[in-house]
Short mmCIF file of C-alpha atoms in Angstrom, two decimals:
data_model
loop_
_atom_site.label_atom_id
_atom_site.label_comp_id
_atom_site.label_asym_id
_atom_site.label_seq_id
_atom_site.Cartn_x
_atom_site.Cartn_y
_atom_site.Cartn_z
CA MET A 1 111.26 99.42 105.11
CA ILE A 2 109.31 97.23 102.67
CA ILE A 3 105.87 96.18 103.97
CA ASP A 4 103.62 93.56 102.43
CA ILE A 5 100.15 94.87 103.36
CA HIS A 6 98.26 91.83 102.08
CA GLY A 7 99.47 88.61 103.65
CA HIS A 8 97.23 85.66 104.55
CA TYR A 9 97.97 82.60 106.65
CA THR A 10 97.50 80.22 103.72
CA THR A 11 99.94 77.69 105.18
CA ALA A 12 98.31 77.26 108.59
CA PRO A 13 98.83 73.79 110.09
CA ALA A 14 96.48 71.11 108.76
CA ALA A 15 94.89 70.75 112.19
CA LEU A 16 93.12 74.07 111.65
CA GLY A 17 91.34 72.86 108.53
CA LEU A 18 90.40 69.57 110.18
CA TRP A 19 88.87 71.44 113.12
CA ARG A 20 86.90 73.60 110.70
CA ASP A 21 85.61 70.51 108.89
CA ARG A 22 84.24 69.25 112.20
CA GLN A 23 82.66 72.60 112.96
CA VAL A 24 80.90 72.65 109.58
CA ALA A 25 79.79 69.02 109.94
CA ALA A 26 78.24 69.91 113.30
CA LEU A 27 75.83 72.26 111.55
CA GLU A 28 73.98 69.13 110.44
CA ASP A 29 74.79 67.01 113.48
CA PRO A 30 75.50 69.02 116.66
CA SER A 31 76.94 65.93 118.33
CA LEU A 32 79.99 66.35 116.08
CA ALA A 33 80.75 69.86 117.33
CA PRO A 34 84.42 70.28 118.32
CA SER A 35 85.49 72.29 121.33
CA ARG A 36 88.19 74.94 121.27
CA THR A 37 90.39 72.62 123.32
CA ASP A 38 90.20 69.99 120.57
CA LEU A 39 92.44 72.18 118.43
CA SER A 40 96.06 71.63 119.37
CA ILE A 41 98.65 73.64 117.45
CA SER A 42 102.04 74.12 119.11
CA ASP A 43 104.50 76.95 118.59
CA ASP A 44 106.72 74.47 116.76
CA ASP A 45 103.83 73.73 114.39
CA LEU A 46 103.49 77.43 113.71
CA ARG A 47 107.21 77.85 113.12
CA GLU A 48 107.27 74.95 110.69
CA SER A 49 104.36 76.41 108.73
CA ILE A 50 105.94 79.88 108.56
CA GLU A 51 109.69 79.48 108.21
CA ALA A 52 109.65 77.32 105.08
CA ASN A 53 106.93 79.40 103.47
CA GLN A 54 106.05 83.04 104.19
CA LEU A 55 109.21 83.90 106.08
CA ARG A 56 111.45 82.27 103.46
CA LEU A 57 109.76 84.21 100.66
CA MET A 58 109.91 87.44 102.63
CA ASP A 59 113.64 87.03 103.10
CA GLU A 60 114.18 86.13 99.45
CA ARG A 61 112.24 89.17 98.26
CA GLY A 62 113.53 91.69 100.77
CA ILE A 63 110.22 92.16 102.59
CA ASP A 64 110.70 93.45 106.13
CA LEU A 65 107.18 93.19 107.52
CA THR A 66 103.92 91.48 106.55
CA VAL A 67 100.45 92.55 107.64
CA PHE A 68 99.15 89.08 108.37
CA SER A 69 95.51 88.00 108.38
CA PRO A 70 93.65 84.67 108.30
CA ARG A 71 93.25 82.89 104.99
CA ALA A 72 90.58 84.75 103.01
CA SER A 73 88.86 81.69 101.55
CA PHE A 74 88.62 80.29 105.09
CA MET A 75 86.52 83.26 106.27
CA ALA A 76 83.44 81.74 104.57
CA HIS A 77 80.96 84.02 106.31
CA HIS A 78 78.07 82.30 104.54
CA VAL A 79 78.64 79.09 106.54
CA GLY A 80 76.46 78.60 109.59
CA SER A 81 75.30 81.35 111.90
CA LEU A 82 76.88 84.33 113.60
CA ALA A 83 77.97 81.99 116.40
CA THR A 84 79.77 79.83 113.84
CA SER A 85 81.61 82.80 112.38
CA ALA A 86 82.42 84.26 115.79
CA GLU A 87 84.10 81.10 117.02
CA TRP A 88 85.94 80.56 113.76
CA ALA A 89 87.17 84.17 113.55
CA ALA A 90 88.42 84.05 117.14
CA ILE A 91 90.45 80.91 116.46
CA CYS A 92 91.96 82.19 113.22
CA ASN A 93 92.80 85.60 114.68
CA GLU A 94 94.49 84.01 117.66
CA LEU A 95 96.78 81.99 115.38
CA CYS A 96 97.84 85.10 113.45
CA HIS A 97 98.51 86.82 116.76
CA ARG A 98 100.65 83.90 117.91
CA VAL A 99 102.68 84.09 114.70
CA SER A 100 103.27 87.80 115.30
CA ARG A 101 104.48 87.02 118.83
CA LEU A 102 106.88 84.36 117.54
CA TYR A 103 108.29 86.71 114.88
CA PRO A 104 108.05 90.24 116.28
CA GLY A 105 108.94 92.85 113.73
CA ARG A 106 108.26 90.50 110.82
CA PHE A 107 104.50 89.89 111.14
CA VAL A 108 101.74 92.10 112.52
CA PRO A 109 98.13 90.86 112.64
CA ALA A 110 95.08 92.08 110.74
CA ALA A 111 91.67 91.04 112.01
CA MET A 112 89.14 88.69 110.45
CA LEU A 113 85.62 89.81 111.37
CA PRO A 114 82.83 87.41 112.39
CA GLN A 115 80.49 88.61 109.68
CA SER A 116 77.26 86.77 108.86
CA PRO A 117 74.69 87.45 106.11
CA GLY A 118 71.91 89.79 107.18
CA VAL A 119 73.32 90.26 110.68
CA ASP A 120 73.93 93.71 112.17
CA THR A 121 77.57 94.68 111.75
CA GLU A 122 77.71 95.80 115.39
CA THR A 123 78.15 92.10 116.17
CA CYS A 124 81.65 92.36 114.67
CA LEU A 125 82.82 94.97 117.14
CA PRO A 126 83.79 92.77 120.12
CA GLU A 127 86.18 90.69 118.00
CA LEU A 128 87.57 93.78 116.29
CA THR A 129 88.12 95.41 119.68
CA ARG A 130 89.85 92.32 121.03
CA CYS A 131 92.13 92.07 118.01
CA VAL A 132 93.20 95.71 118.20
CA GLU A 133 93.49 96.07 121.97
CA GLU A 134 94.85 92.62 122.88
CA TYR A 135 96.54 91.42 119.69
CA GLY A 136 97.81 94.72 118.30
CA ALA A 137 95.98 94.35 114.97
CA VAL A 138 96.75 97.23 112.61
CA ALA A 139 94.03 96.52 110.01
CA LEU A 140 91.00 94.36 109.29
CA ASN A 141 89.52 92.42 106.41
CA LEU A 142 86.02 93.59 105.47
CA ASN A 143 83.93 91.25 103.34
CA PRO A 144 81.44 93.29 101.24
CA ASP A 145 79.59 90.05 100.36
CA PRO A 146 79.12 87.76 103.38
CA SER A 147 76.59 85.75 101.35
CA GLY A 148 79.37 84.09 99.34
CA GLY A 149 78.71 85.32 95.83
CA HIS A 150 75.04 86.35 95.94
CA TRP A 151 75.62 89.98 97.00
CA THR A 152 72.75 90.32 99.43
CA ALA A 153 74.50 92.93 101.62
CA PRO A 154 73.90 96.66 101.13
CA PRO A 155 76.53 98.70 99.27
CA LEU A 156 79.58 99.71 101.28
CA THR A 157 78.28 103.28 101.53
CA ASP A 158 75.10 102.16 103.31
CA ARG A 159 74.64 102.91 107.01
CA TYR A 160 74.64 99.15 107.59
CA TRP A 161 78.44 99.33 107.59
CA TYR A 162 78.77 102.41 109.80
CA PRO A 163 79.39 100.58 113.12
CA VAL A 164 82.54 99.03 111.66
CA TYR A 165 83.63 102.29 110.03
CA GLU A 166 83.17 104.21 113.27
CA LYS A 167 85.28 101.69 115.17
CA MET A 168 87.94 101.89 112.44
CA VAL A 169 88.07 105.67 112.91
CA GLU A 170 88.25 105.28 116.69
CA TYR A 171 91.24 102.95 116.44
CA GLY A 172 92.80 104.51 113.35
CA VAL A 173 92.93 101.21 111.45
CA PRO A 174 92.20 100.69 107.73
CA ALA A 175 90.18 97.94 106.10
CA MET A 176 91.20 95.64 103.29
CA VAL A 177 87.98 95.08 101.31
CA HIS A 178 88.18 91.36 100.68
CA VAL A 179 85.55 88.76 99.75
CA SER A 180 85.78 85.10 100.65
CA THR A 181 84.71 81.86 98.97
CA SER A 182 82.00 81.97 96.29
CA ILE A 183 79.16 79.45 96.54
CA ASN A 184 77.54 80.88 93.42
CA ALA A 185 78.26 78.48 90.55
CA ALA A 186 78.40 81.42 88.15
CA PHE A 187 81.49 82.85 89.86
CA HIS A 188 84.75 80.97 90.31
CA THR A 189 86.16 82.08 93.64
CA THR A 190 89.58 83.45 92.64
CA GLY A 191 89.16 83.63 88.87
CA ALA A 192 85.95 85.65 88.88
CA HIS A 193 84.50 86.41 92.31
CA TYR A 194 87.64 88.09 93.70
CA LEU A 195 88.09 90.21 90.57
CA ASN A 196 84.39 91.10 90.35
CA ALA A 197 84.38 92.05 94.02
CA ASP A 198 87.19 94.57 93.60
CA THR A 199 85.31 96.27 90.77
CA THR A 200 81.97 96.06 92.58
CA ALA A 201 83.31 97.58 95.79
CA PHE A 202 85.14 100.30 93.86
CA MET A 203 82.00 101.27 91.97
CA GLN A 204 79.92 101.24 95.15
CA LEU A 205 82.27 103.80 96.64
CA ILE A 206 82.19 105.93 93.49
CA GLN A 207 78.41 105.87 93.11
CA GLY A 208 77.36 105.90 96.74
CA THR A 209 76.76 108.83 99.03
CA CYS A 210 77.68 108.84 102.71
CA SER A 211 75.79 110.99 105.20
CA ARG A 212 77.31 112.24 108.44
CA THR A 213 75.81 111.33 111.79
CA SER A 214 77.21 114.54 113.27
CA PRO A 215 78.85 117.75 112.00
CA PRO A 216 82.52 117.48 110.99
#
């Protein structure tokens, strides 16, 4: 079996992006805030977005299964508050779950976490739990830089990240260390920020020390 472990829903129906635009606009004017029911994406919409794109390429390239997570640049954990990220993550994760239900055996979901700069990582656990227990998620995306290119979060070996790591161990799921959009003008998102992030995270793990909370 050939498994693509790094698939994103980059071709999600346009309605998703339009809903997100309204959510972001509401940060300045709460009267513009959309409700969850304002987002209408049918199963046919999902099929259209998948069959001519990811599924076609999988078939052409002999890929049996894709670990499927929300679009990385859409995570944008620097936008708004924890509540903003929580609602957005829930919507995006649900769509990936729906795709996996429509194409069982071809797609399996990976969770997007509702991270937010400076916020305790324990706040990510309810969404992670829901994705694993209800959606069957087999992995998660972990953003080492929720600030969007300013690197205000502690290194990945810091105890700040332990709540997520402990839940990963409990469920036996791995993390894909993956940044999102850069708002730092010095770092182009894909051309620099993504590449720098891989090196930065790798060096954090090499240089850092992890302490145990209990004996092995």
